[in-house]
């Protein structure tokens, strides 16, 4: 019973931190595109620096970068890259697609069948990575397994 509890907590920790990372990546992507739009759409007789949204977006960009670095360092401290990076990358891809579709209006560029194929393809990829990584036996030993992998 204790064995199941440990495995469940380790996997839950990785999934939660990966989802947080994906949210921060989506936020970073959205803020960068919005900031670019503000700079390009500001009339020549006005300064971009007068727009308070410019500073808000910069603050969000810096905070999301710092949060991602902290989150990634936290998980890398306890687990090997082999276990952490696929979770992180799959969540980053998923949230980039979500932010592009919803916030940037990219859904207008697709037909319904194309949009369904993009979403289904992304979900199949993300779920496949999660299911494959959830079956890795190295989670059973926790950080010790990650240390053993790093020695080779």
mmCIF file with all atom_site columns, C-alpha atoms in Angstrom:
data_model
loop_
_atom_site.group_PDB
_atom_site.id
_atom_site.type_symbol
_atom_site.label_atom_id
_atom_site.label_alt_id
_atom_site.label_comp_id
_atom_site.label_asym_id
_atom_site.label_entity_id
_atom_site.label_seq_id
_atom_site.pdbx_PDB_ins_code
_atom_site.Cartn_x
_atom_site.Cartn_y
_atom_site.Cartn_z
_atom_site.occupancy
_atom_site.B_iso_or_equiv
_atom_site.pdbx_formal_charge
_atom_site.auth_seq_id
_atom_site.auth_comp_id
_atom_site.auth_asym_id
_atom_site.auth_atom_id
_atom_site.pdbx_PDB_model_num
ATOM 1   C CA . UNK A 1 1   ? 0.000   0.000  0.000   1.00 0.00 ? 1   UNK A CA 1
ATOM 2   C CA . UNK A 1 2   ? 2.830   2.396  0.815   1.00 0.00 ? 2   UNK A CA 1
ATOM 3   C CA . UNK A 1 3   ? 4.503   1.544  -2.523  1.00 0.00 ? 3   UNK A CA 1
ATOM 4   C CA . UNK A 1 4   ? 1.407   2.644  -4.450  1.00 0.00 ? 4   UNK A CA 1
ATOM 5   C CA . UNK A 1 5   ? 1.194   5.834  -2.439  1.00 0.00 ? 5   UNK A CA 1
ATOM 6   C CA . UNK A 1 6   ? 4.789   6.838  -3.219  1.00 0.00 ? 6   UNK A CA 1
ATOM 7   C CA . UNK A 1 7   ? 4.458   6.112  -6.939  1.00 0.00 ? 7   UNK A CA 1
ATOM 8   C CA . UNK A 1 8   ? 1.198   8.023  -7.078  1.00 0.00 ? 8   UNK A CA 1
ATOM 9   C CA . UNK A 1 9   ? 2.674   11.080 -5.356  1.00 0.00 ? 9   UNK A CA 1
ATOM 10  C CA . UNK A 1 10  ? 5.761   11.173 -7.578  1.00 0.00 ? 10  UNK A CA 1
ATOM 11  C CA . UNK A 1 11  ? 3.699   10.956 -10.734 1.00 0.00 ? 11  UNK A CA 1
ATOM 12  C CA . UNK A 1 12  ? 1.182   13.478 -9.469  1.00 0.00 ? 12  UNK A CA 1
ATOM 13  C CA . UNK A 1 13  ? 3.978   15.910 -8.641  1.00 0.00 ? 13  UNK A CA 1
ATOM 14  C CA . UNK A 1 14  ? 5.423   15.616 -12.149 1.00 0.00 ? 14  UNK A CA 1
ATOM 15  C CA . UNK A 1 15  ? 2.029   16.004 -13.807 1.00 0.00 ? 15  UNK A CA 1
ATOM 16  C CA . UNK A 1 16  ? 1.107   19.057 -11.724 1.00 0.00 ? 16  UNK A CA 1
ATOM 17  C CA . UNK A 1 17  ? 4.440   20.800 -12.262 1.00 0.00 ? 17  UNK A CA 1
ATOM 18  C CA . UNK A 1 18  ? 4.260   19.985 -15.978 1.00 0.00 ? 18  UNK A CA 1
ATOM 19  C CA . UNK A 1 19  ? 0.796   21.482 -16.261 1.00 0.00 ? 19  UNK A CA 1
ATOM 20  C CA . UNK A 1 20  ? 2.026   24.604 -14.455 1.00 0.00 ? 20  UNK A CA 1
ATOM 21  C CA . UNK A 1 21  ? 4.947   24.795 -16.867 1.00 0.00 ? 21  UNK A CA 1
ATOM 22  C CA . UNK A 1 22  ? 2.568   24.470 -19.804 1.00 0.00 ? 22  UNK A CA 1
ATOM 23  C CA . UNK A 1 23  ? 0.395   27.271 -18.448 1.00 0.00 ? 23  UNK A CA 1
ATOM 24  C CA . UNK A 1 24  ? 3.423   29.539 -18.062 1.00 0.00 ? 24  UNK A CA 1
ATOM 25  C CA . UNK A 1 25  ? 4.601   28.719 -21.597 1.00 0.00 ? 25  UNK A CA 1
ATOM 26  C CA . UNK A 1 26  ? 1.143   29.522 -22.960 1.00 0.00 ? 26  UNK A CA 1
ATOM 27  C CA . UNK A 1 27  ? 1.135   32.784 -21.004 1.00 0.00 ? 27  UNK A CA 1
ATOM 28  C CA . UNK A 1 28  ? 4.591   33.641 -22.304 1.00 0.00 ? 28  UNK A CA 1
ATOM 29  C CA . UNK A 1 29  ? 3.533   32.930 -25.883 1.00 0.00 ? 29  UNK A CA 1
ATOM 30  C CA . UNK A 1 30  ? 0.379   35.007 -25.543 1.00 0.00 ? 30  UNK A CA 1
ATOM 31  C CA . UNK A 1 31  ? 2.101   37.955 -23.873 1.00 0.00 ? 31  UNK A CA 1
ATOM 32  C CA . UNK A 1 32  ? 4.859   38.009 -26.469 1.00 0.00 ? 32  UNK A CA 1
ATOM 33  C CA . UNK A 1 33  ? 2.391   38.090 -29.339 1.00 0.00 ? 33  UNK A CA 1
ATOM 34  C CA . UNK A 1 34  ? 0.269   40.754 -27.649 1.00 0.00 ? 34  UNK A CA 1
ATOM 35  C CA . UNK A 1 35  ? 3.348   42.858 -26.905 1.00 0.00 ? 35  UNK A CA 1
ATOM 36  C CA . UNK A 1 36  ? 4.448   42.605 -30.529 1.00 0.00 ? 36  UNK A CA 1
ATOM 37  C CA . UNK A 1 37  ? 0.964   43.691 -31.628 1.00 0.00 ? 37  UNK A CA 1
ATOM 38  C CA . UNK A 1 38  ? 1.030   46.696 -29.278 1.00 0.00 ? 38  UNK A CA 1
ATOM 39  C CA . UNK A 1 39  ? 4.427   47.822 -30.545 1.00 0.00 ? 39  UNK A CA 1
ATOM 40  C CA . UNK A 1 40  ? 3.407   47.447 -34.212 1.00 0.00 ? 40  UNK A CA 1
ATOM 41  C CA . UNK A 1 41  ? 0.005   49.080 -33.822 1.00 0.00 ? 41  UNK A CA 1
ATOM 42  C CA . UNK A 1 42  ? 1.117   52.139 -31.852 1.00 0.00 ? 42  UNK A CA 1
ATOM 43  C CA . UNK A 1 43  ? 0.862   55.264 -34.025 1.00 0.00 ? 43  UNK A CA 1
ATOM 44  C CA . UNK A 1 44  ? 4.134   56.945 -34.912 1.00 0.00 ? 44  UNK A CA 1
ATOM 45  C CA . UNK A 1 45  ? 3.262   60.137 -33.026 1.00 0.00 ? 45  UNK A CA 1
ATOM 46  C CA . UNK A 1 46  ? 2.770   58.220 -29.744 1.00 0.00 ? 46  UNK A CA 1
ATOM 47  C CA . UNK A 1 47  ? 5.281   56.318 -27.662 1.00 0.00 ? 47  UNK A CA 1
ATOM 48  C CA . UNK A 1 48  ? 4.777   52.668 -26.821 1.00 0.00 ? 48  UNK A CA 1
ATOM 49  C CA . UNK A 1 49  ? 6.128   53.420 -23.370 1.00 0.00 ? 49  UNK A CA 1
ATOM 50  C CA . UNK A 1 50  ? 3.025   55.513 -22.578 1.00 0.00 ? 50  UNK A CA 1
ATOM 51  C CA . UNK A 1 51  ? 0.815   52.419 -22.785 1.00 0.00 ? 51  UNK A CA 1
ATOM 52  C CA . UNK A 1 52  ? 0.396   50.769 -19.332 1.00 0.00 ? 52  UNK A CA 1
ATOM 53  C CA . UNK A 1 53  ? -0.414  47.442 -20.979 1.00 0.00 ? 53  UNK A CA 1
ATOM 54  C CA . UNK A 1 54  ? 3.141   47.446 -22.346 1.00 0.00 ? 54  UNK A CA 1
ATOM 55  C CA . UNK A 1 55  ? 4.539   47.305 -18.787 1.00 0.00 ? 55  UNK A CA 1
ATOM 56  C CA . UNK A 1 56  ? 1.994   44.737 -17.637 1.00 0.00 ? 56  UNK A CA 1
ATOM 57  C CA . UNK A 1 57  ? 2.902   42.390 -20.484 1.00 0.00 ? 57  UNK A CA 1
ATOM 58  C CA . UNK A 1 58  ? 6.616   42.805 -19.799 1.00 0.00 ? 58  UNK A CA 1
ATOM 59  C CA . UNK A 1 59  ? 6.016   41.983 -16.126 1.00 0.00 ? 59  UNK A CA 1
ATOM 60  C CA . UNK A 1 60  ? 4.039   38.880 -17.095 1.00 0.00 ? 60  UNK A CA 1
ATOM 61  C CA . UNK A 1 61  ? 6.769   37.778 -19.515 1.00 0.00 ? 61  UNK A CA 1
ATOM 62  C CA . UNK A 1 62  ? 9.513   38.150 -16.901 1.00 0.00 ? 62  UNK A CA 1
ATOM 63  C CA . UNK A 1 63  ? 7.454   36.461 -14.175 1.00 0.00 ? 63  UNK A CA 1
ATOM 64  C CA . UNK A 1 64  ? 6.529   33.511 -16.397 1.00 0.00 ? 64  UNK A CA 1
ATOM 65  C CA . UNK A 1 65  ? 10.178  33.006 -17.400 1.00 0.00 ? 65  UNK A CA 1
ATOM 66  C CA . UNK A 1 66  ? 11.303  33.110 -13.763 1.00 0.00 ? 66  UNK A CA 1
ATOM 67  C CA . UNK A 1 67  ? 8.496   30.763 -12.698 1.00 0.00 ? 67  UNK A CA 1
ATOM 68  C CA . UNK A 1 68  ? 9.434   28.290 -15.444 1.00 0.00 ? 68  UNK A CA 1
ATOM 69  C CA . UNK A 1 69  ? 13.099  28.340 -14.450 1.00 0.00 ? 69  UNK A CA 1
ATOM 70  C CA . UNK A 1 70  ? 12.247  27.813 -10.782 1.00 0.00 ? 70  UNK A CA 1
ATOM 71  C CA . UNK A 1 71  ? 9.737   25.060 -11.557 1.00 0.00 ? 71  UNK A CA 1
ATOM 72  C CA . UNK A 1 72  ? 12.142  23.247 -13.865 1.00 0.00 ? 72  UNK A CA 1
ATOM 73  C CA . UNK A 1 73  ? 15.027  23.501 -11.382 1.00 0.00 ? 73  UNK A CA 1
ATOM 74  C CA . UNK A 1 74  ? 12.810  22.156 -8.627  1.00 0.00 ? 74  UNK A CA 1
ATOM 75  C CA . UNK A 1 75  ? 11.837  19.048 -10.550 1.00 0.00 ? 75  UNK A CA 1
ATOM 76  C CA . UNK A 1 76  ? 15.330  18.504 -11.975 1.00 0.00 ? 76  UNK A CA 1
ATOM 77  C CA . UNK A 1 77  ? 16.667  18.499 -8.440  1.00 0.00 ? 77  UNK A CA 1
ATOM 78  C CA . UNK A 1 78  ? 14.643  15.387 -7.616  1.00 0.00 ? 78  UNK A CA 1
ATOM 79  C CA . UNK A 1 79  ? 14.291  13.559 -10.942 1.00 0.00 ? 79  UNK A CA 1
ATOM 80  C CA . UNK A 1 80  ? 16.338  12.866 -14.035 1.00 0.00 ? 80  UNK A CA 1
ATOM 81  C CA . UNK A 1 81  ? 15.789  14.767 -17.287 1.00 0.00 ? 81  UNK A CA 1
ATOM 82  C CA . UNK A 1 82  ? 14.635  11.515 -18.831 1.00 0.00 ? 82  UNK A CA 1
ATOM 83  C CA . UNK A 1 83  ? 11.488  11.643 -16.707 1.00 0.00 ? 83  UNK A CA 1
ATOM 84  C CA . UNK A 1 84  ? 10.902  15.380 -16.457 1.00 0.00 ? 84  UNK A CA 1
ATOM 85  C CA . UNK A 1 85  ? 11.388  16.778 -19.965 1.00 0.00 ? 85  UNK A CA 1
ATOM 86  C CA . UNK A 1 86  ? 8.816   14.692 -21.883 1.00 0.00 ? 86  UNK A CA 1
ATOM 87  C CA . UNK A 1 87  ? 6.127   15.713 -19.395 1.00 0.00 ? 87  UNK A CA 1
ATOM 88  C CA . UNK A 1 88  ? 7.156   19.350 -19.614 1.00 0.00 ? 88  UNK A CA 1
ATOM 89  C CA . UNK A 1 89  ? 7.441   19.465 -23.382 1.00 0.00 ? 89  UNK A CA 1
ATOM 90  C CA . UNK A 1 90  ? 4.107   17.741 -23.981 1.00 0.00 ? 90  UNK A CA 1
ATOM 91  C CA . UNK A 1 91  ? 2.322   20.196 -21.680 1.00 0.00 ? 91  UNK A CA 1
ATOM 92  C CA . UNK A 1 92  ? 4.112   23.136 -23.315 1.00 0.00 ? 92  UNK A CA 1
ATOM 93  C CA . UNK A 1 93  ? 3.005   21.971 -26.767 1.00 0.00 ? 93  UNK A CA 1
ATOM 94  C CA . UNK A 1 94  ? -0.574  21.484 -25.596 1.00 0.00 ? 94  UNK A CA 1
ATOM 95  C CA . UNK A 1 95  ? -0.842  24.910 -23.962 1.00 0.00 ? 95  UNK A CA 1
ATOM 96  C CA . UNK A 1 96  ? 0.839   26.619 -26.925 1.00 0.00 ? 96  UNK A CA 1
ATOM 97  C CA . UNK A 1 97  ? -1.835  25.161 -29.177 1.00 0.00 ? 97  UNK A CA 1
ATOM 98  C CA . UNK A 1 98  ? -4.583  26.220 -26.755 1.00 0.00 ? 98  UNK A CA 1
ATOM 99  C CA . UNK A 1 99  ? -3.233  29.762 -26.446 1.00 0.00 ? 99  UNK A CA 1
ATOM 100 C CA . UNK A 1 100 ? -2.857  30.026 -30.206 1.00 0.00 ? 100 UNK A CA 1
ATOM 101 C CA . UNK A 1 101 ? -6.350  28.777 -30.908 1.00 0.00 ? 101 UNK A CA 1
ATOM 102 C CA . UNK A 1 102 ? -8.196  30.722 -28.246 1.00 0.00 ? 102 UNK A CA 1
ATOM 103 C CA . UNK A 1 103 ? -6.222  33.904 -27.681 1.00 0.00 ? 103 UNK A CA 1
ATOM 104 C CA . UNK A 1 104 ? -4.717  34.528 -31.089 1.00 0.00 ? 104 UNK A CA 1
ATOM 105 C CA . UNK A 1 105 ? -7.747  33.447 -33.101 1.00 0.00 ? 105 UNK A CA 1
ATOM 106 C CA . UNK A 1 106 ? -5.873  30.808 -35.083 1.00 0.00 ? 106 UNK A CA 1
ATOM 107 C CA . UNK A 1 107 ? -9.022  28.686 -35.114 1.00 0.00 ? 107 UNK A CA 1
ATOM 108 C CA . UNK A 1 108 ? -10.279 30.938 -37.914 1.00 0.00 ? 108 UNK A CA 1
ATOM 109 C CA . UNK A 1 109 ? -7.504  29.676 -40.188 1.00 0.00 ? 109 UNK A CA 1
ATOM 110 C CA . UNK A 1 110 ? -8.728  26.070 -39.999 1.00 0.00 ? 110 UNK A CA 1
ATOM 111 C CA . UNK A 1 111 ? -11.788 24.243 -41.204 1.00 0.00 ? 111 UNK A CA 1
ATOM 112 C CA . UNK A 1 112 ? -13.632 22.258 -38.555 1.00 0.00 ? 112 UNK A CA 1
ATOM 113 C CA . UNK A 1 113 ? -12.150 18.956 -39.692 1.00 0.00 ? 113 UNK A CA 1
ATOM 114 C CA . UNK A 1 114 ? -8.617  20.384 -39.722 1.00 0.00 ? 114 UNK A CA 1
ATOM 115 C CA . UNK A 1 115 ? -9.123  21.854 -36.275 1.00 0.00 ? 115 UNK A CA 1
ATOM 116 C CA . UNK A 1 116 ? -10.449 18.535 -34.974 1.00 0.00 ? 116 UNK A CA 1
ATOM 117 C CA . UNK A 1 117 ? -7.411  16.737 -36.419 1.00 0.00 ? 117 UNK A CA 1
ATOM 118 C CA . UNK A 1 118 ? -5.010  19.203 -34.763 1.00 0.00 ? 118 UNK A CA 1
ATOM 119 C CA . UNK A 1 119 ? -6.685  18.879 -31.363 1.00 0.00 ? 119 UNK A CA 1
ATOM 120 C CA . UNK A 1 120 ? -7.053  15.088 -31.532 1.00 0.00 ? 120 UNK A CA 1
ATOM 121 C CA . UNK A 1 121 ? -3.472  14.671 -32.746 1.00 0.00 ? 121 UNK A CA 1
ATOM 122 C CA . UNK A 1 122 ? -2.164  16.809 -29.919 1.00 0.00 ? 122 UNK A CA 1
ATOM 123 C CA . UNK A 1 123 ? -4.226  14.968 -27.305 1.00 0.00 ? 123 UNK A CA 1
ATOM 124 C CA . UNK A 1 124 ? -3.118  11.561 -28.607 1.00 0.00 ? 124 UNK A CA 1
ATOM 125 C CA . UNK A 1 125 ? 0.527   12.651 -28.478 1.00 0.00 ? 125 UNK A CA 1
ATOM 126 C CA . UNK A 1 126 ? 0.284   14.106 -24.982 1.00 0.00 ? 126 UNK A CA 1
ATOM 127 C CA . UNK A 1 127 ? -1.651  11.127 -23.606 1.00 0.00 ? 127 UNK A CA 1
ATOM 128 C CA . UNK A 1 128 ? 0.800   8.708  -25.243 1.00 0.00 ? 128 UNK A CA 1
ATOM 129 C CA . UNK A 1 129 ? 3.748   10.436 -23.596 1.00 0.00 ? 129 UNK A CA 1
ATOM 130 C CA . UNK A 1 130 ? 1.978   10.450 -20.230 1.00 0.00 ? 130 UNK A CA 1
ATOM 131 C CA . UNK A 1 131 ? 1.023   6.785  -20.438 1.00 0.00 ? 131 UNK A CA 1
ATOM 132 C CA . UNK A 1 132 ? 4.499   5.742  -21.525 1.00 0.00 ? 132 UNK A CA 1
ATOM 133 C CA . UNK A 1 133 ? 6.193   7.709  -18.780 1.00 0.00 ? 133 UNK A CA 1
ATOM 134 C CA . UNK A 1 134 ? 3.765   6.517  -16.138 1.00 0.00 ? 134 UNK A CA 1
ATOM 135 C CA . UNK A 1 135 ? 4.897   2.964  -16.828 1.00 0.00 ? 135 UNK A CA 1
ATOM 136 C CA . UNK A 1 136 ? 8.615   3.713  -16.354 1.00 0.00 ? 136 UNK A CA 1
ATOM 137 C CA . UNK A 1 137 ? 9.957   1.644  -13.486 1.00 0.00 ? 137 UNK A CA 1
ATOM 138 C CA . UNK A 1 138 ? 12.446  4.292  -12.419 1.00 0.00 ? 138 UNK A CA 1
ATOM 139 C CA . UNK A 1 139 ? 9.671   6.109  -10.586 1.00 0.00 ? 139 UNK A CA 1
ATOM 140 C CA . UNK A 1 140 ? 9.602   3.202  -8.155  1.00 0.00 ? 140 UNK A CA 1
ATOM 141 C CA . UNK A 1 141 ? 12.990  4.104  -6.746  1.00 0.00 ? 141 UNK A CA 1
ATOM 142 C CA . UNK A 1 142 ? 12.511  7.866  -6.883  1.00 0.00 ? 142 UNK A CA 1
ATOM 143 C CA . UNK A 1 143 ? 15.565  10.103 -7.004  1.00 0.00 ? 143 UNK A CA 1
ATOM 144 C CA . UNK A 1 144 ? 17.966  7.203  -6.523  1.00 0.00 ? 144 UNK A CA 1
ATOM 145 C CA . UNK A 1 145 ? 17.078  5.861  -9.958  1.00 0.00 ? 145 UNK A CA 1
ATOM 146 C CA . UNK A 1 146 ? 17.762  9.240  -11.486 1.00 0.00 ? 146 UNK A CA 1
ATOM 147 C CA . UNK A 1 147 ? 21.182  9.341  -9.825  1.00 0.00 ? 147 UNK A CA 1
ATOM 148 C CA . UNK A 1 148 ? 22.025  5.910  -11.168 1.00 0.00 ? 148 UNK A CA 1
ATOM 149 C CA . UNK A 1 149 ? 21.096  6.985  -14.705 1.00 0.00 ? 149 UNK A CA 1
ATOM 150 C CA . UNK A 1 150 ? 23.342  10.047 -14.464 1.00 0.00 ? 150 UNK A CA 1
ATOM 151 C CA . UNK A 1 151 ? 26.400  7.932  -13.573 1.00 0.00 ? 151 UNK A CA 1
ATOM 152 C CA . UNK A 1 152 ? 26.378  6.048  -16.863 1.00 0.00 ? 152 UNK A CA 1
#
